[in-house]
mmCIF file of C-alpha atoms in Angstrom:
data_model
loop_
_atom_site.group_PDB
_atom_site.id
_atom_site.type_symbol
_atom_site.label_atom_id
_atom_site.label_comp_id
_atom_site.label_asym_id
_atom_site.label_seq_id
_atom_site.Cartn_x
_atom_site.Cartn_y
_atom_site.Cartn_z
ATOM 1 C CA UNK A 1 105.341 181.732 124.180
ATOM 2 C CA UNK A 2 105.515 177.779 123.365
ATOM 3 C CA UNK A 3 105.654 175.243 126.001
ATOM 4 C CA UNK A 4 107.102 172.122 126.065
ATOM 5 C CA UNK A 5 105.543 169.186 128.088
ATOM 6 C CA UNK A 6 108.026 165.931 128.581
ATOM 7 C CA UNK A 7 106.203 162.911 129.503
ATOM 8 C CA UNK A 8 107.820 160.816 131.897
ATOM 9 C CA UNK A 9 110.409 158.329 130.779
ATOM 10 C CA UNK A 10 108.220 155.026 132.260
ATOM 11 C CA UNK A 11 105.142 156.249 130.113
ATOM 12 C CA UNK A 12 106.947 156.229 126.913
ATOM 13 C CA UNK A 13 108.628 153.176 127.256
ATOM 14 C CA UNK A 14 107.718 149.959 125.642
ATOM 15 C CA UNK A 15 105.844 147.458 128.268
ATOM 16 C CA UNK A 16 107.922 144.402 128.282
ATOM 17 C CA UNK A 17 106.704 141.161 126.035
ATOM 18 C CA UNK A 18 106.717 137.693 127.509
ATOM 19 C CA UNK A 19 107.943 134.328 126.263
ATOM 20 C CA UNK A 20 105.915 131.602 128.198
ATOM 21 C CA UNK A 21 107.472 128.218 129.532
ATOM 22 C CA UNK A 22 104.712 126.219 130.881
ATOM 23 C CA UNK A 23 105.787 122.758 132.792
ATOM 24 C CA UNK A 24 104.095 120.107 134.876
ATOM 25 C CA UNK A 25 105.144 117.524 137.061
ATOM 26 C CA UNK A 26 105.215 114.177 135.307
ATOM 27 C CA UNK A 27 102.089 112.725 137.538
ATOM 28 C CA UNK A 28 100.187 115.589 136.175
ATOM 29 C CA UNK A 29 99.776 115.214 132.244
ATOM 30 C CA UNK A 30 96.690 116.934 132.185
ATOM 31 C CA UNK A 31 98.105 120.134 133.430
ATOM 32 C CA UNK A 32 100.558 120.354 130.898
ATOM 33 C CA UNK A 33 98.162 121.932 128.361
ATOM 34 C CA UNK A 34 100.237 124.909 127.153
ATOM 35 C CA UNK A 35 97.610 125.859 124.208
ATOM 36 C CA UNK A 36 94.884 126.096 126.697
ATOM 37 C CA UNK A 37 96.945 127.978 129.337
ATOM 38 C CA UNK A 38 98.294 130.473 126.783
ATOM 39 C CA UNK A 39 94.857 131.096 125.730
ATOM 40 C CA UNK A 40 93.364 131.694 128.592
ATOM 41 C CA UNK A 41 96.286 134.000 129.593
ATOM 42 C CA UNK A 42 96.019 136.032 126.763
ATOM 43 C CA UNK A 43 92.229 136.717 127.339
ATOM 44 C CA UNK A 44 93.334 138.432 130.720
ATOM 45 C CA UNK A 45 95.521 140.619 129.209
ATOM 46 C CA UNK A 46 94.891 144.217 128.212
ATOM 47 C CA UNK A 47 97.535 144.444 125.952
ATOM 48 C CA UNK A 48 99.639 142.335 123.536
ATOM 49 C CA UNK A 49 102.220 141.133 125.976
ATOM 50 C CA UNK A 50 102.790 137.843 124.423
ATOM 51 C CA UNK A 51 103.941 138.937 120.724
ATOM 52 C CA UNK A 52 107.504 139.038 119.653
ATOM 53 C CA UNK A 53 110.039 140.319 120.139
ATOM 54 C CA UNK A 54 110.372 139.447 124.027
ATOM 55 C CA UNK A 55 112.650 140.871 126.599
ATOM 56 C CA UNK A 56 111.084 138.696 129.500
ATOM 57 C CA UNK A 57 109.951 135.134 130.204
ATOM 58 C CA UNK A 58 107.287 133.780 132.209
ATOM 59 C CA UNK A 59 108.049 130.428 133.854
ATOM 60 C CA UNK A 60 104.882 128.381 135.181
ATOM 61 C CA UNK A 61 105.330 125.065 137.130
ATOM 62 C CA UNK A 62 102.359 123.101 138.271
ATOM 63 C CA UNK A 63 103.360 120.328 140.805
ATOM 64 C CA UNK A 64 101.644 118.699 143.952
ATOM 65 C CA UNK A 65 102.307 119.626 147.514
ATOM 66 C CA UNK A 66 103.137 116.665 150.067
ATOM 67 C CA UNK A 67 99.575 117.053 151.203
ATOM 68 C CA UNK A 68 98.375 116.192 147.541
ATOM 69 C CA UNK A 69 97.344 119.900 146.630
ATOM 70 C CA UNK A 70 98.264 121.859 143.235
ATOM 71 C CA UNK A 71 101.153 123.989 143.735
ATOM 72 C CA UNK A 72 101.873 126.472 141.073
ATOM 73 C CA UNK A 73 105.154 128.484 140.796
ATOM 74 C CA UNK A 74 105.231 131.789 138.600
ATOM 75 C CA UNK A 75 108.829 133.333 138.191
ATOM 76 C CA UNK A 76 108.922 136.528 135.795
ATOM 77 C CA UNK A 77 112.763 136.811 134.232
ATOM 78 C CA UNK A 78 114.340 139.513 132.591
ATOM 79 C CA UNK A 79 116.246 138.046 129.216
ATOM 80 C CA UNK A 80 119.580 138.078 131.055
ATOM 81 C CA UNK A 81 117.931 135.473 133.788
ATOM 82 C CA UNK A 82 117.528 138.200 136.493
ATOM 83 C CA UNK A 83 114.587 137.612 138.478
ATOM 84 C CA UNK A 84 112.001 140.113 138.355
ATOM 85 C CA UNK A 85 109.187 138.610 140.343
ATOM 86 C CA UNK A 86 108.021 135.383 142.102
ATOM 87 C CA UNK A 87 104.770 134.200 143.103
ATOM 88 C CA UNK A 88 103.527 130.719 144.676
ATOM 89 C CA UNK A 89 100.074 129.716 144.973
ATOM 90 C CA UNK A 90 98.523 126.563 145.869
ATOM 91 C CA UNK A 91 94.852 125.155 145.013
ATOM 92 C CA UNK A 92 92.899 122.216 146.593
ATOM 93 C CA UNK A 93 93.280 118.767 145.494
ATOM 94 C CA UNK A 94 89.672 118.477 144.438
ATOM 95 C CA UNK A 95 90.547 121.335 141.741
ATOM 96 C CA UNK A 96 90.661 120.112 138.109
ATOM 97 C CA UNK A 97 93.903 120.832 136.185
ATOM 98 C CA UNK A 98 91.569 123.199 133.637
ATOM 99 C CA UNK A 99 90.854 125.087 136.663
ATOM 100 C CA UNK A 100 94.550 125.345 138.086
ATOM 101 C CA UNK A 101 95.776 126.697 134.316
ATOM 102 C CA UNK A 102 92.978 129.407 134.548
ATOM 103 C CA UNK A 103 93.735 130.649 137.982
ATOM 104 C CA UNK A 104 97.441 130.527 137.371
ATOM 105 C CA UNK A 105 96.637 132.480 133.876
ATOM 106 C CA UNK A 106 94.965 135.204 135.987
ATOM 107 C CA UNK A 107 97.488 135.377 138.414
ATOM 108 C CA UNK A 108 100.199 135.610 135.864
ATOM 109 C CA UNK A 109 98.283 138.375 133.759
ATOM 110 C CA UNK A 110 98.189 140.543 136.731
ATOM 111 C CA UNK A 111 102.096 140.407 137.646
ATOM 112 C CA UNK A 112 102.892 140.902 133.831
ATOM 113 C CA UNK A 113 100.945 144.051 133.699
ATOM 114 C CA UNK A 114 101.930 145.529 136.796
ATOM 115 C CA UNK A 115 105.813 144.518 136.018
ATOM 116 C CA UNK A 116 108.222 144.655 139.132
ATOM 117 C CA UNK A 117 105.335 146.125 141.430
ATOM 118 C CA UNK A 118 103.566 143.070 140.998
ATOM 119 C CA UNK A 119 105.042 141.403 144.090
ATOM 120 C CA UNK A 120 104.307 144.371 146.167
ATOM 121 C CA UNK A 121 100.844 145.750 145.392
ATOM 122 C CA UNK A 122 98.994 147.095 142.689
ATOM 123 C CA UNK A 123 98.486 150.705 141.801
ATOM 124 C CA UNK A 124 96.703 152.499 144.416
ATOM 125 C CA UNK A 125 93.005 154.132 143.020
ATOM 126 C CA UNK A 126 92.708 157.790 142.791
ATOM 127 C CA UNK A 127 91.581 158.661 146.255
ATOM 128 C CA UNK A 128 95.143 158.077 147.881
ATOM 129 C CA UNK A 129 93.599 156.909 151.393
ATOM 130 C CA UNK A 130 91.727 153.809 149.736
ATOM 131 C CA UNK A 131 93.470 150.770 150.200
ATOM 132 C CA UNK A 132 95.421 148.990 146.958
ATOM 133 C CA UNK A 133 94.029 145.793 145.954
ATOM 134 C CA UNK A 134 96.324 142.629 146.260
ATOM 135 C CA UNK A 135 97.016 141.121 143.220
ATOM 136 C CA UNK A 136 98.656 138.287 144.693
ATOM 137 C CA UNK A 137 95.341 137.467 146.757
ATOM 138 C CA UNK A 138 93.976 133.938 145.388
ATOM 139 C CA UNK A 139 91.622 134.581 142.678
ATOM 140 C CA UNK A 140 87.880 133.799 143.077
ATOM 141 C CA UNK A 141 86.767 129.987 141.923
ATOM 142 C CA UNK A 142 85.308 130.529 138.499
ATOM 143 C CA UNK A 143 84.047 128.228 136.170
ATOM 144 C CA UNK A 144 86.465 127.411 133.175
ATOM 145 C CA UNK A 145 86.027 129.738 130.107
ATOM 146 C CA UNK A 146 87.016 129.022 126.588
ATOM 147 C CA UNK A 147 89.625 131.138 124.701
ATOM 148 C CA UNK A 148 87.912 134.023 123.499
ATOM 149 C CA UNK A 149 90.079 134.156 120.390
ATOM 150 C CA UNK A 150 93.259 132.032 119.108
ATOM 151 C CA UNK A 151 96.596 132.838 121.359
ATOM 152 C CA UNK A 152 99.015 134.915 119.592
ATOM 153 C CA UNK A 153 102.446 133.660 118.153
ATOM 154 C CA UNK A 154 104.562 131.991 120.573
ATOM 155 C CA UNK A 155 107.996 131.313 121.444
ATOM 156 C CA UNK A 156 108.894 127.419 121.182
ATOM 157 C CA UNK A 157 108.796 125.574 124.514
ATOM 158 C CA UNK A 158 111.509 124.229 125.988
ATOM 159 C CA UNK A 159 109.976 121.446 128.036
ATOM 160 C CA UNK A 160 107.434 118.709 127.574
ATOM 161 C CA UNK A 161 109.608 116.414 125.167
ATOM 162 C CA UNK A 162 108.659 112.935 125.837
ATOM 163 C CA UNK A 163 108.681 109.515 124.398
ATOM 164 C CA UNK A 164 105.480 107.395 124.022
ATOM 165 C CA UNK A 165 104.720 103.856 123.356
ATOM 166 C CA UNK A 166 101.504 103.021 121.298
ATOM 167 C CA UNK A 167 99.890 99.443 121.485
ATOM 168 C CA UNK A 168 96.563 98.524 120.342
ATOM 169 C CA UNK A 169 94.768 96.918 117.462
ATOM 170 C CA UNK A 170 93.866 97.723 113.914
ATOM 171 C CA UNK A 171 91.483 96.953 110.920
ATOM 172 C CA UNK A 172 92.893 96.741 107.503
ATOM 173 C CA UNK A 173 90.362 97.564 104.851
ATOM 174 C CA UNK A 174 91.486 97.422 100.890
ATOM 175 C CA UNK A 175 95.006 96.018 102.105
ATOM 176 C CA UNK A 176 93.404 92.043 101.465
ATOM 177 C CA UNK A 177 90.633 90.916 99.777
ATOM 178 C CA UNK A 178 88.884 90.868 102.829
ATOM 179 C CA UNK A 179 88.312 93.331 106.019
ATOM 180 C CA UNK A 180 91.092 92.146 108.719
ATOM 181 C CA UNK A 181 92.044 92.861 112.045
ATOM 182 C CA UNK A 182 95.312 92.906 113.737
ATOM 183 C CA UNK A 183 97.698 94.285 116.348
ATOM 184 C CA UNK A 184 99.642 97.673 116.190
ATOM 185 C CA UNK A 185 102.877 98.758 117.887
ATOM 186 C CA UNK A 186 104.313 102.415 117.700
ATOM 187 C CA UNK A 187 106.942 104.691 119.015
ATOM 188 C CA UNK A 188 106.587 108.463 119.036
ATOM 189 C CA UNK A 189 108.611 111.657 119.994
ATOM 190 C CA UNK A 190 106.370 114.322 121.032
ATOM 191 C CA UNK A 191 107.166 117.907 121.838
ATOM 192 C CA UNK A 192 104.765 120.825 122.476
ATOM 193 C CA UNK A 193 102.056 120.667 119.588
ATOM 194 C CA UNK A 194 104.258 117.942 117.278
ATOM 195 C CA UNK A 195 105.168 114.709 117.261
ATOM 196 C CA UNK A 196 106.450 112.196 114.850
ATOM 197 C CA UNK A 197 105.189 108.417 115.090
ATOM 198 C CA UNK A 198 106.527 105.067 113.688
ATOM 199 C CA UNK A 199 104.063 102.412 113.472
ATOM 200 C CA UNK A 200 104.028 98.689 112.808
ATOM 201 C CA UNK A 201 100.946 96.578 111.946
ATOM 202 C CA UNK A 202 100.241 92.857 111.096
ATOM 203 C CA UNK A 203 97.277 91.070 110.263
ATOM 204 C CA UNK A 204 97.659 87.076 110.285
ATOM 205 C CA UNK A 205 96.376 84.726 107.714
ATOM 206 C CA UNK A 206 92.890 84.695 107.198
ATOM 207 C CA UNK A 207 90.911 82.677 104.590
ATOM 208 C CA UNK A 208 89.365 84.571 101.641
ATOM 209 C CA UNK A 209 88.373 83.684 98.186
ATOM 210 C CA UNK A 210 89.386 86.143 95.552
ATOM 211 C CA UNK A 211 88.841 83.403 92.717
ATOM 212 C CA UNK A 212 85.823 82.113 93.972
ATOM 213 C CA UNK A 213 86.061 78.458 94.861
ATOM 214 C CA UNK A 214 89.653 79.045 95.282
ATOM 215 C CA UNK A 215 90.549 79.777 98.766
ATOM 216 C CA UNK A 216 93.670 81.687 99.778
ATOM 217 C CA UNK A 217 95.144 82.705 103.225
ATOM 218 C CA UNK A 218 96.231 86.058 103.309
ATOM 219 C CA UNK A 219 98.143 88.241 105.563
ATOM 220 C CA UNK A 220 99.474 91.675 105.738
ATOM 221 C CA UNK A 221 102.349 93.544 107.375
ATOM 222 C CA UNK A 222 103.083 96.967 107.065
ATOM 223 C CA UNK A 223 104.822 100.098 108.971
ATOM 224 C CA UNK A 224 104.054 104.012 108.983
ATOM 225 C CA UNK A 225 105.742 107.172 109.411
ATOM 226 C CA UNK A 226 103.341 109.582 110.899
ATOM 227 C CA UNK A 227 104.523 113.319 111.541
ATOM 228 C CA UNK A 228 101.456 115.090 113.416
ATOM 229 C CA UNK A 229 100.340 118.596 114.616
ATOM 230 C CA UNK A 230 98.607 117.923 117.864
ATOM 231 C CA UNK A 231 96.570 121.108 118.888
ATOM 232 C CA UNK A 232 94.970 119.722 122.128
ATOM 233 C CA UNK A 233 93.208 116.412 122.184
ATOM 234 C CA UNK A 234 93.019 116.391 118.418
ATOM 235 C CA UNK A 235 95.616 115.299 115.659
ATOM 236 C CA UNK A 236 96.013 115.911 111.905
ATOM 237 C CA UNK A 237 99.012 114.160 110.222
ATOM 238 C CA UNK A 238 100.445 112.837 107.545
ATOM 239 C CA UNK A 239 101.091 109.494 106.496
ATOM 240 C CA UNK A 240 103.745 107.536 104.820
ATOM 241 C CA UNK A 241 102.793 103.715 104.788
ATOM 242 C CA UNK A 242 104.488 100.772 103.330
ATOM 243 C CA UNK A 243 104.324 97.105 103.543
ATOM 244 C CA UNK A 244 103.742 93.559 102.090
ATOM 245 C CA UNK A 245 100.826 91.165 101.209
ATOM 246 C CA UNK A 246 101.263 87.467 101.321
ATOM 247 C CA UNK A 247 99.062 84.697 100.112
ATOM 248 C CA UNK A 248 99.029 80.994 99.910
ATOM 249 C CA UNK A 249 96.709 78.817 98.076
ATOM 250 C CA UNK A 250 95.339 76.169 100.408
ATOM 251 C CA UNK A 251 92.580 73.927 98.375
ATOM 252 C CA UNK A 252 95.187 72.914 95.627
ATOM 253 C CA UNK A 253 97.222 69.634 95.311
ATOM 254 C CA UNK A 254 100.366 71.811 95.145
ATOM 255 C CA UNK A 255 99.998 74.956 97.223
ATOM 256 C CA UNK A 256 101.491 78.365 95.860
ATOM 257 C CA UNK A 257 102.662 81.053 97.752
ATOM 258 C CA UNK A 258 103.480 84.815 96.748
ATOM 259 C CA UNK A 259 104.434 87.854 98.503
ATOM 260 C CA UNK A 260 103.973 91.332 96.699
ATOM 261 C CA UNK A 261 104.588 94.862 98.194
ATOM 262 C CA UNK A 262 102.651 98.302 98.370
ATOM 263 C CA UNK A 263 103.429 101.824 98.929
ATOM 264 C CA UNK A 264 100.981 104.659 99.613
ATOM 265 C CA UNK A 265 100.602 108.374 101.118
ATOM 266 C CA UNK A 266 97.739 109.738 103.026
ATOM 267 C CA UNK A 267 96.532 111.377 106.069
ATOM 268 C CA UNK A 268 95.217 110.685 109.569
ATOM 269 C CA UNK A 269 92.931 112.243 111.818
ATOM 270 C CA UNK A 270 92.955 111.146 115.600
ATOM 271 C CA UNK A 271 91.574 112.110 119.099
ATOM 272 C CA UNK A 272 92.668 111.116 122.392
ATOM 273 C CA UNK A 273 92.018 110.928 126.221
ATOM 274 C CA UNK A 274 93.456 110.717 129.365
ATOM 275 C CA UNK A 275 92.920 107.935 131.691
ATOM 276 C CA UNK A 276 95.017 107.776 134.526
ATOM 277 C CA UNK A 277 98.790 109.066 135.158
ATOM 278 C CA UNK A 278 100.779 108.721 132.060
ATOM 279 C CA UNK A 279 98.170 106.720 130.080
ATOM 280 C CA UNK A 280 96.018 107.713 127.441
ATOM 281 C CA UNK A 281 93.571 105.881 125.092
ATOM 282 C CA UNK A 282 93.632 107.237 121.213
ATOM 283 C CA UNK A 283 91.490 106.833 118.380
ATOM 284 C CA UNK A 284 92.977 107.356 114.782
ATOM 285 C CA UNK A 285 91.750 106.989 111.234
ATOM 286 C CA UNK A 286 94.325 106.833 108.460
ATOM 287 C CA UNK A 287 93.373 106.993 104.579
ATOM 288 C CA UNK A 288 96.118 106.317 101.925
ATOM 289 C CA UNK A 289 96.353 106.537 98.269
ATOM 290 C CA UNK A 290 98.094 103.184 97.042
ATOM 291 C CA UNK A 291 101.058 104.432 94.807
ATOM 292 C CA UNK A 292 102.462 100.967 94.449
ATOM 293 C CA UNK A 293 99.320 98.143 94.715
ATOM 294 C CA UNK A 294 100.310 94.648 95.932
ATOM 295 C CA UNK A 295 98.335 91.779 94.073
ATOM 296 C CA UNK A 296 97.472 87.923 94.341
ATOM 297 C CA UNK A 297 98.369 85.984 91.414
ATOM 298 C CA UNK A 298 97.222 82.364 90.221
ATOM 299 C CA UNK A 299 98.731 80.057 87.495
ATOM 300 C CA UNK A 300 95.345 80.156 85.352
ATOM 301 C CA UNK A 301 94.769 83.993 85.882
ATOM 302 C CA UNK A 302 97.784 86.480 85.545
ATOM 303 C CA UNK A 303 96.039 88.560 88.266
ATOM 304 C CA UNK A 304 93.479 87.210 90.688
ATOM 305 C CA UNK A 305 93.331 90.160 93.317
ATOM 306 C CA UNK A 306 94.637 93.690 93.398
ATOM 307 C CA UNK A 307 94.872 95.921 96.321
ATOM 308 C CA UNK A 308 92.651 98.647 96.247
ATOM 309 C CA UNK A 309 93.373 102.266 95.117
ATOM 310 C CA UNK A 310 92.697 103.539 98.810
ATOM 311 C CA UNK A 311 93.249 101.945 102.098
ATOM 312 C CA UNK A 312 91.740 102.669 105.476
ATOM 313 C CA UNK A 313 93.323 101.688 108.519
ATOM 314 C CA UNK A 314 91.089 102.509 111.678
ATOM 315 C CA UNK A 315 92.489 102.051 115.117
ATOM 316 C CA UNK A 316 92.349 102.082 118.683
ATOM 317 C CA UNK A 317 95.240 102.203 120.963
ATOM 318 C CA UNK A 318 96.314 102.775 124.502
ATOM 319 C CA UNK A 319 99.448 105.493 124.811
ATOM 320 C CA UNK A 320 102.148 105.565 127.651
ATOM 321 C CA UNK A 321 104.288 108.851 128.091
ATOM 322 C CA UNK A 322 107.908 108.763 129.362
ATOM 323 C CA UNK A 323 110.125 111.638 130.015
#
């Protein structure tokens, strides 16, 4: 005799995989940390529910209540837009954004693993008389834990795109005979973990002596195109820079003037910290190899000074974000 055992259909079904969309109110930029949220969420899941192809979407929005507390809305939807479950949680105003993301990740993981039943109750334990735990209850306040491993591949986010205005100070090393400071202005377009920025820099005329007793006034003006990858507070970028170096002899009877250009390519590393609201402070270090080097000429010498092969531009800036 041969017996066949047929497993229930639900037991054989592939569990749904989720795409995640995290958004935060404009006045809560510290809560719009999708990478941290995804890392926390992944550590709470028993299986790889964040890997494509995805059949459902988890939408998470962090905002403020009228009392000033944090409000978290979680929605689970099918690919066709049909809502599977919705959860609303509130946390005290004294909670930091990272803790809010930690709590939201725990609640979201429970609801994702229990599917449609998450809005009601979790599966009962083996003793039928024992009460089932309520996954929708607020999780206990736990110290924030770092992600145990890198988050899995994710679908692109549909929110978080914004403009940024950058203003600060820069120091040019190697673009002029002296180390010269000046202002820097920039405009950036940022989305998720990527950004593209255009920076304009100017160092006003400063006296220098590339010919010994001969005194020059030298200024620089340059622009840089900077595409960046920003995993959290750090940034790794490429840099394409171009500009001019201008010089004027000021201790001769007949002063001479000259302007030459330069072009270079290189890289940038940076770090930023939040201050208040949409305002952040940022420190960057650009290092570029000069493909075309500017120079200062004099009548008695064909070339009095030539730009260094490698230029360095450290800067400190304030960044303001606009949706």
